[in-house]
């Protein structure tokens, strides 16, 4: 099917883009176009104008923050995240996740901002950003940016905490300390197939014990789901096989798994526990001094 006729604008600045979005309530930003063009061709959304933000340099920067973290522009493409030395050096998991996305065509066009604003339940970045405790910086009217924690940004399937007339400006990530680790594990039948279950984990050790943790499951509900009971069960433990196995058996939260021709809901949930365990061990391994 062809998309309905619509208007197109290519603003020269973020301020102009947000002004256009405010004055055209039926307009949507166009970033990599990897998802919205399909949505328009399926006529699955009422959109009467596209505001092309894909060439705004202000959204295309990868910057070091003074505390040792990163600020990633919403318009940075996966291929740029995967190959940026600064991202590799400071938060290699972000580069790895970008590098693992689908295929070269999608990686060449798709953007970080598009990924999180689409917020498909199977999207790669939302669970990772919640696990990392990222902050989403949002541009609206005026020069001030407002900030929303990633944990509050993903509201539901295909919905995020943007108000009309706003767009995502950038994602801010804190640095990883030597006593912190990150894990990210996905169950996929093939690299270019939809994920069945996903787990993202951040944790911090204090001596021999896990002192803090964020465990997030993706693909199994309306939004990336933090697992408070698993996190609580991990705290104070040493991260041994038995204690991690016991922790991932804790009751799950925010899960509404659906079945399809690939997997039953029960299988997805069971696999989510298995992949959460793997992600926890992956994160723990980064906090251990090399032998
Ligand atoms: C074959 C195929 C397989 C895919 N598989 C996966 C996969 O396994 N995992 C995965 O994570 N993704 C997958 N995707 C989706 C891909 O990652 C998309 O690129 C991404 O979801 C959207 O990014 P985009 O830059 O193309 O955004 P667009 O398609 O341009 O926009 C997507 C939505 O976000 C809005 N938007 C974009 N940028 C902003 C912004 N800065 N502020 C506010 N709103 C904004 C748009 O208005 C639109 O509503 C796949 C896509 C294809 C075509």
Tab-separated table of C-alpha atoms and ligand atoms in Angstrom:
chain	number	residue	atom	x	y	z
A	1	UNK	CA	0.000	0.000	0.000
A	2	UNK	CA	1.176	3.553	-0.605
A	3	UNK	CA	1.261	6.160	2.138
A	4	UNK	CA	-1.402	8.875	2.028
A	5	UNK	CA	-0.143	12.193	0.611
A	6	UNK	CA	1.415	14.288	3.358
A	7	UNK	CA	3.419	17.446	3.894
A	8	UNK	CA	7.182	17.409	4.395
A	9	UNK	CA	9.434	19.978	6.056
A	10	UNK	CA	13.176	20.012	6.673
A	11	UNK	CA	13.849	22.476	9.506
A	12	UNK	CA	17.306	23.973	9.960
A	13	UNK	CA	17.407	23.720	13.759
A	14	UNK	CA	15.907	21.868	16.700
A	15	UNK	CA	14.052	25.063	17.693
A	16	UNK	CA	12.481	25.239	14.233
A	17	UNK	CA	11.605	21.531	14.351
A	18	UNK	CA	9.805	21.813	17.691
A	19	UNK	CA	8.006	24.983	16.510
A	20	UNK	CA	6.752	23.058	13.451
A	21	UNK	CA	5.641	20.155	15.656
A	22	UNK	CA	3.730	22.571	17.911
A	23	UNK	CA	1.982	24.270	15.022
A	24	UNK	CA	1.082	20.995	13.225
A	25	UNK	CA	-0.466	18.576	15.761
A	26	UNK	CA	-0.703	15.876	13.059
A	27	UNK	CA	3.035	16.081	12.274
A	28	UNK	CA	5.667	13.566	13.394
A	29	UNK	CA	9.466	13.720	13.342
A	30	UNK	CA	11.188	11.702	10.632
A	31	UNK	CA	14.557	10.325	11.763
A	32	UNK	CA	15.922	7.187	10.050
A	33	UNK	CA	12.497	6.403	8.602
A	34	UNK	CA	13.011	2.666	9.199
A	35	UNK	CA	9.784	2.364	11.181
A	36	UNK	CA	7.636	5.399	10.476
A	37	UNK	CA	7.723	4.917	6.699
A	38	UNK	CA	6.397	1.375	7.159
A	39	UNK	CA	3.709	2.660	9.528
A	40	UNK	CA	2.664	5.248	6.925
A	41	UNK	CA	2.627	2.685	4.118
A	42	UNK	CA	0.409	0.433	6.242
A	43	UNK	CA	-1.756	3.502	6.994
A	44	UNK	CA	-1.553	2.453	10.637
A	45	UNK	CA	-1.334	6.022	12.007
A	46	UNK	CA	-2.892	9.377	11.209
A	47	UNK	CA	0.077	11.548	10.228
A	48	UNK	CA	-0.363	14.543	7.929
A	49	UNK	CA	3.195	15.926	7.900
A	50	UNK	CA	6.748	14.701	8.441
A	51	UNK	CA	9.306	16.973	10.064
A	52	UNK	CA	12.662	15.686	8.835
A	53	UNK	CA	15.160	15.907	11.709
A	54	UNK	CA	17.639	13.480	10.172
A	55	UNK	CA	20.164	16.140	9.104
A	56	UNK	CA	20.154	18.287	12.245
A	57	UNK	CA	23.790	18.346	13.349
A	58	UNK	CA	22.740	19.268	16.897
A	59	UNK	CA	21.141	15.817	17.219
A	60	UNK	CA	24.051	13.963	15.618
A	61	UNK	CA	26.755	14.453	18.255
A	62	UNK	CA	28.464	11.939	20.498
A	63	UNK	CA	29.970	13.871	23.413
A	64	UNK	CA	31.943	13.077	26.538
A	65	UNK	CA	30.327	14.379	29.721
A	66	UNK	CA	32.623	15.895	32.380
A	67	UNK	CA	31.936	13.032	34.821
A	68	UNK	CA	33.277	10.451	32.344
A	69	UNK	CA	29.905	9.483	30.854
A	70	UNK	CA	28.367	10.078	27.447
A	71	UNK	CA	25.739	12.276	25.834
A	72	UNK	CA	24.415	10.650	22.655
A	73	UNK	CA	22.391	12.757	20.229
A	74	UNK	CA	18.974	11.357	19.303
A	75	UNK	CA	19.908	11.428	15.620
A	76	UNK	CA	23.047	9.309	16.014
A	77	UNK	CA	22.703	6.230	13.823
A	78	UNK	CA	23.393	2.689	15.017
A	79	UNK	CA	26.389	2.403	12.694
A	80	UNK	CA	27.887	5.527	14.289
A	81	UNK	CA	27.275	4.243	17.827
A	82	UNK	CA	28.881	0.924	16.910
A	83	UNK	CA	32.020	2.499	15.495
A	84	UNK	CA	32.576	5.552	17.740
A	85	UNK	CA	35.851	5.133	19.694
A	86	UNK	CA	34.434	7.202	22.582
A	87	UNK	CA	31.419	4.879	22.960
A	88	UNK	CA	33.644	1.780	22.671
A	89	UNK	CA	35.952	3.174	25.331
A	90	UNK	CA	33.363	4.424	27.840
A	91	UNK	CA	30.337	2.142	27.419
A	92	UNK	CA	31.151	-0.695	25.035
A	93	UNK	CA	27.794	-2.375	25.695
A	94	UNK	CA	26.069	0.492	23.842
A	95	UNK	CA	28.305	-0.034	20.811
A	96	UNK	CA	27.759	-3.797	20.965
A	97	UNK	CA	23.969	-3.455	21.090
A	98	UNK	CA	24.008	-1.050	18.121
A	99	UNK	CA	26.325	-3.373	16.223
A	100	UNK	CA	24.032	-6.341	16.861
A	101	UNK	CA	20.946	-4.662	15.442
A	102	UNK	CA	19.325	-6.500	12.552
A	103	UNK	CA	21.217	-5.808	9.322
A	104	UNK	CA	23.477	-3.259	7.725
A	105	UNK	CA	20.624	-1.382	6.009
A	106	UNK	CA	18.799	-0.749	9.289
A	107	UNK	CA	22.067	0.063	11.104
A	108	UNK	CA	22.987	2.620	8.444
A	109	UNK	CA	19.711	4.533	8.797
A	110	UNK	CA	18.131	3.765	12.192
A	111	UNK	CA	18.754	6.196	15.050
A	112	UNK	CA	18.916	5.974	18.818
A	113	UNK	CA	16.111	8.545	19.153
A	114	UNK	CA	13.892	6.703	16.674
A	115	UNK	CA	14.463	3.443	18.508
A	116	UNK	CA	13.402	4.770	21.896
A	117	UNK	CA	10.549	6.962	20.614
A	118	UNK	CA	9.053	4.071	18.672
A	119	UNK	CA	9.295	1.965	21.853
A	120	UNK	CA	8.293	-1.254	20.172
A	121	UNK	CA	8.213	-3.870	22.978
A	122	UNK	CA	10.975	-5.778	21.135
A	123	UNK	CA	13.218	-2.724	20.568
A	124	UNK	CA	16.831	-3.236	21.582
A	125	UNK	CA	17.630	-0.005	23.396
A	126	UNK	CA	14.775	0.630	25.879
A	127	UNK	CA	15.683	-2.185	28.343
A	128	UNK	CA	19.380	-1.305	28.127
A	129	UNK	CA	18.772	2.393	28.850
A	130	UNK	CA	16.556	1.567	31.845
A	131	UNK	CA	19.211	-0.816	33.184
A	132	UNK	CA	21.930	1.829	32.716
A	133	UNK	CA	19.835	4.449	34.531
A	134	UNK	CA	19.990	6.745	31.483
A	135	UNK	CA	18.455	10.200	31.369
A	136	UNK	CA	16.466	11.285	28.305
A	137	UNK	CA	16.885	14.979	27.422
A	138	UNK	CA	13.873	16.460	25.662
A	139	UNK	CA	13.597	19.605	23.535
A	140	UNK	CA	10.344	21.572	23.496
A	141	UNK	CA	9.375	25.212	23.443
A	142	UNK	CA	12.251	27.427	24.573
A	143	UNK	CA	15.941	26.718	24.863
A	144	UNK	CA	15.674	24.730	28.107
A	145	UNK	CA	15.778	20.936	27.893
A	146	UNK	CA	13.758	18.849	30.308
A	147	UNK	CA	15.100	15.544	31.567
A	148	UNK	CA	13.227	12.307	32.184
A	149	UNK	CA	14.750	9.158	33.700
A	150	UNK	CA	14.643	6.274	31.215
A	151	UNK	CA	12.636	4.307	33.790
A	152	UNK	CA	9.780	6.826	33.382
A	153	UNK	CA	10.203	7.511	29.658
A	154	UNK	CA	8.829	4.245	28.267
A	155	UNK	CA	5.130	4.541	29.003
A	156	UNK	CA	3.660	1.672	26.983
A	157	UNK	CA	3.877	-0.026	23.619
A	158	UNK	CA	4.651	2.642	20.995
A	159	UNK	CA	4.213	5.352	23.629
A	160	UNK	CA	6.766	7.424	25.484
A	161	UNK	CA	6.713	10.405	27.825
A	162	UNK	CA	6.917	13.089	25.111
A	163	UNK	CA	4.366	15.903	25.187
A	164	UNK	CA	2.981	17.275	21.912
A	165	UNK	CA	5.545	19.507	20.222
A	166	UNK	CA	8.549	17.838	21.876
A	167	UNK	CA	11.326	15.689	20.524
A	168	UNK	CA	14.116	13.703	22.081
A	169	UNK	CA	17.341	15.679	21.990
A	170	UNK	CA	19.826	13.228	23.506
A	171	UNK	CA	20.468	10.388	25.928
A	172	UNK	CA	22.812	10.933	28.863
A	173	UNK	CA	24.645	7.963	30.346
A	174	UNK	CA	26.631	7.950	33.577
A	175	UNK	CA	30.131	6.467	33.556
A	176	UNK	CA	30.674	2.903	34.685
A	177	UNK	CA	32.827	2.528	37.782
A	178	UNK	CA	35.323	-0.327	38.129
A	179	UNK	CA	32.997	-2.027	40.605
A	180	UNK	CA	30.069	-1.869	38.123
A	181	UNK	CA	29.137	-4.211	35.291
A	182	UNK	CA	26.504	-4.476	32.576
A	183	UNK	CA	24.952	-7.526	30.947
A	184	UNK	CA	22.701	-7.750	27.911
A	185	UNK	CA	21.312	-10.997	26.538
A	186	UNK	CA	18.695	-11.673	23.870
A	187	UNK	CA	16.923	-14.801	22.722
A	188	UNK	CA	16.527	-14.596	18.960
A	189	UNK	CA	15.967	-17.456	16.554
A	190	UNK	CA	18.099	-15.619	13.952
A	191	UNK	CA	19.953	-12.300	13.938
A	192	UNK	CA	17.268	-10.675	11.766
A	193	UNK	CA	14.253	-12.199	13.534
A	194	UNK	CA	12.188	-10.564	16.278
A	195	UNK	CA	13.530	-11.126	19.763
A	196	UNK	CA	11.551	-13.494	21.987
A	197	UNK	CA	13.063	-12.421	25.303
A	198	UNK	CA	15.627	-9.875	26.381
A	199	UNK	CA	17.394	-9.073	29.665
A	200	UNK	CA	19.524	-6.052	30.539
A	201	UNK	CA	21.348	-5.813	33.857
A	202	UNK	CA	23.445	-3.227	35.638
A	203	UNK	CA	24.971	-3.969	39.005
A	204	UNK	CA	27.511	-2.654	41.468
A	205	UNK	CA	29.620	-4.676	43.827
A	206	UNK	CA	30.870	-3.576	47.214
A	207	UNK	CA	33.663	-5.940	48.165
A	208	UNK	CA	32.322	-9.477	47.826
A	209	UNK	CA	28.647	-8.522	47.820
A	210	UNK	CA	26.257	-7.096	45.227
A	211	UNK	CA	25.395	-3.653	46.593
A	212	UNK	CA	22.976	-2.386	43.927
A	213	UNK	CA	21.302	-3.794	40.819
A	214	UNK	CA	18.854	-3.004	38.026
A	215	UNK	CA	17.418	-6.023	36.223
A	216	UNK	CA	15.169	-5.225	33.254
A	217	UNK	CA	13.263	-7.581	30.969
A	218	UNK	CA	12.182	-6.680	27.437
A	219	UNK	CA	9.821	-8.237	24.867
A	220	UNK	CA	7.463	-9.577	27.534
A	221	UNK	CA	5.130	-6.712	28.290
A	222	UNK	CA	4.021	-3.215	27.416
A	223	UNK	CA	7.285	-1.575	28.514
A	224	UNK	CA	10.742	-2.554	29.732
A	225	UNK	CA	9.992	-4.171	33.071
A	226	UNK	CA	12.242	-3.692	36.096
A	227	UNK	CA	12.351	-6.744	38.269
A	228	UNK	CA	12.307	-5.494	41.850
A	229	UNK	CA	12.062	-8.945	43.439
A	230	UNK	CA	15.054	-10.288	41.487
A	231	UNK	CA	17.048	-7.149	42.343
A	232	UNK	CA	16.181	-7.474	46.051
A	233	UNK	CA	17.165	-11.142	46.032
A	234	UNK	CA	20.567	-10.307	44.497
A	235	UNK	CA	21.491	-7.623	47.034
A	236	UNK	CA	23.979	-8.708	49.658
A	237	UNK	CA	24.713	-11.958	47.844
A	238	UNK	CA	28.086	-12.867	46.415
A	239	UNK	CA	26.808	-13.579	42.907
A	240	UNK	CA	27.499	-17.322	43.023
A	241	UNK	CA	25.643	-19.747	40.764
A	242	UNK	CA	23.167	-20.860	43.445
A	243	UNK	CA	22.291	-17.371	44.650
A	244	UNK	CA	21.783	-16.023	41.095
A	245	UNK	CA	19.619	-19.034	40.182
A	246	UNK	CA	17.508	-18.441	43.288
A	247	UNK	CA	17.217	-14.716	42.506
A	248	UNK	CA	15.926	-15.183	38.936
A	249	UNK	CA	13.251	-17.557	40.261
A	250	UNK	CA	11.659	-14.632	42.160
A	251	UNK	CA	8.190	-13.443	41.059
A	252	UNK	CA	8.323	-11.367	37.856
A	253	UNK	CA	6.778	-7.903	37.588
A	254	UNK	CA	5.228	-5.967	34.681
A	255	UNK	CA	5.035	-9.053	32.457
A	256	UNK	CA	2.194	-9.704	30.018
A	257	UNK	CA	3.739	-12.206	27.617
A	258	UNK	CA	1.822	-13.165	24.512
A	259	UNK	CA	2.297	-16.247	22.382
A	260	UNK	CA	2.645	-16.478	18.618
A	261	UNK	CA	3.834	-18.964	16.014
A	262	UNK	CA	7.405	-18.695	17.379
A	263	UNK	CA	6.894	-19.296	21.097
A	264	UNK	CA	4.269	-19.679	23.794
A	265	UNK	CA	4.021	-17.071	26.562
A	266	UNK	CA	5.211	-19.681	29.093
A	267	UNK	CA	8.339	-20.404	27.019
A	268	UNK	CA	9.139	-16.689	26.693
A	269	UNK	CA	8.838	-16.162	30.453
A	270	UNK	CA	10.977	-19.200	31.234
A	271	UNK	CA	13.605	-18.043	28.747
A	272	UNK	CA	13.511	-14.537	30.223
A	273	UNK	CA	14.675	-16.029	33.532
A	274	UNK	CA	17.455	-17.958	31.759
A	275	UNK	CA	18.613	-14.843	29.875
A	276	UNK	CA	18.372	-12.695	33.025
A	277	UNK	CA	20.686	-15.163	34.749
A	278	UNK	CA	23.158	-14.988	31.848
A	279	UNK	CA	23.052	-11.193	31.860
A	280	UNK	CA	23.685	-11.109	35.626
A	281	UNK	CA	26.741	-13.353	35.236
A	282	UNK	CA	27.939	-11.232	32.300
A	283	UNK	CA	27.691	-8.115	34.469
A	284	UNK	CA	29.346	-9.801	37.454
A	285	UNK	CA	32.278	-10.929	35.324
A	286	UNK	CA	33.092	-7.268	34.585
A	287	UNK	CA	33.342	-6.442	38.273
A	288	UNK	CA	35.914	-9.141	38.960
A	289	UNK	CA	39.617	-8.366	38.901
A	290	UNK	CA	41.386	-10.349	36.172
A	291	UNK	CA	43.138	-13.447	37.611
B	1	LIG	C1	13.540	-5.054	8.852
B	1	LIG	C2	13.613	-4.307	10.160
B	1	LIG	C3	13.941	-5.005	11.325
B	1	LIG	C4	14.035	-4.326	12.537
B	1	LIG	N1	14.396	-5.026	13.670
B	1	LIG	C5	14.622	-4.355	14.823
B	1	LIG	C6	15.116	-5.018	15.985
B	1	LIG	O1	15.335	-6.223	16.004
B	1	LIG	N2	15.324	-4.279	17.102
B	1	LIG	C7	15.082	-2.939	17.134
B	1	LIG	O2	15.312	-2.312	18.164
B	1	LIG	N3	14.627	-2.281	16.053
B	1	LIG	C8	14.387	-2.964	14.913
B	1	LIG	N4	13.913	-2.300	13.823
B	1	LIG	C9	13.493	-0.893	13.954
B	1	LIG	C10	14.684	0.018	13.709
B	1	LIG	O3	15.594	-0.081	14.768
B	1	LIG	C11	14.194	1.462	13.565
B	1	LIG	O4	15.204	2.130	12.911
B	1	LIG	C12	13.864	2.211	14.811
B	1	LIG	O5	12.943	1.593	15.615
B	1	LIG	C13	13.326	3.576	14.474
B	1	LIG	O6	14.407	4.393	14.221
B	1	LIG	P1	14.395	5.402	13.035
B	1	LIG	O7	15.534	6.317	13.273
B	1	LIG	O8	14.334	4.680	11.758
B	1	LIG	O9	13.039	6.215	13.348
B	1	LIG	P2	11.818	6.624	12.436
B	1	LIG	O10	11.250	5.454	11.754
B	1	LIG	O11	12.169	7.806	11.621
B	1	LIG	O12	10.819	7.114	13.600
B	1	LIG	C14	10.234	6.177	14.498
B	1	LIG	C15	9.274	6.945	15.435
B	1	LIG	O13	10.016	7.743	16.345
B	1	LIG	C16	9.693	9.132	16.173
B	1	LIG	N5	10.968	9.843	16.353
B	1	LIG	C17	12.135	9.580	15.735
B	1	LIG	N6	13.106	10.352	16.254
B	1	LIG	C18	12.530	11.125	17.202
B	1	LIG	C19	13.021	12.112	18.107
B	1	LIG	N7	14.311	12.490	18.150
B	1	LIG	N8	12.133	12.684	18.949
B	1	LIG	C20	10.818	12.340	18.923
B	1	LIG	N9	10.299	11.405	18.122
B	1	LIG	C21	11.167	10.801	17.263
B	1	LIG	C22	9.075	9.249	14.792
B	1	LIG	O14	8.211	10.342	14.694
B	1	LIG	C23	8.353	7.919	14.699
B	1	LIG	O15	7.128	7.989	15.384
B	1	LIG	C24	13.787	-2.940	12.596
B	1	LIG	C25	13.443	-2.231	11.420
B	1	LIG	C26	13.365	-2.906	10.218
B	1	LIG	C27	13.011	-2.131	8.969
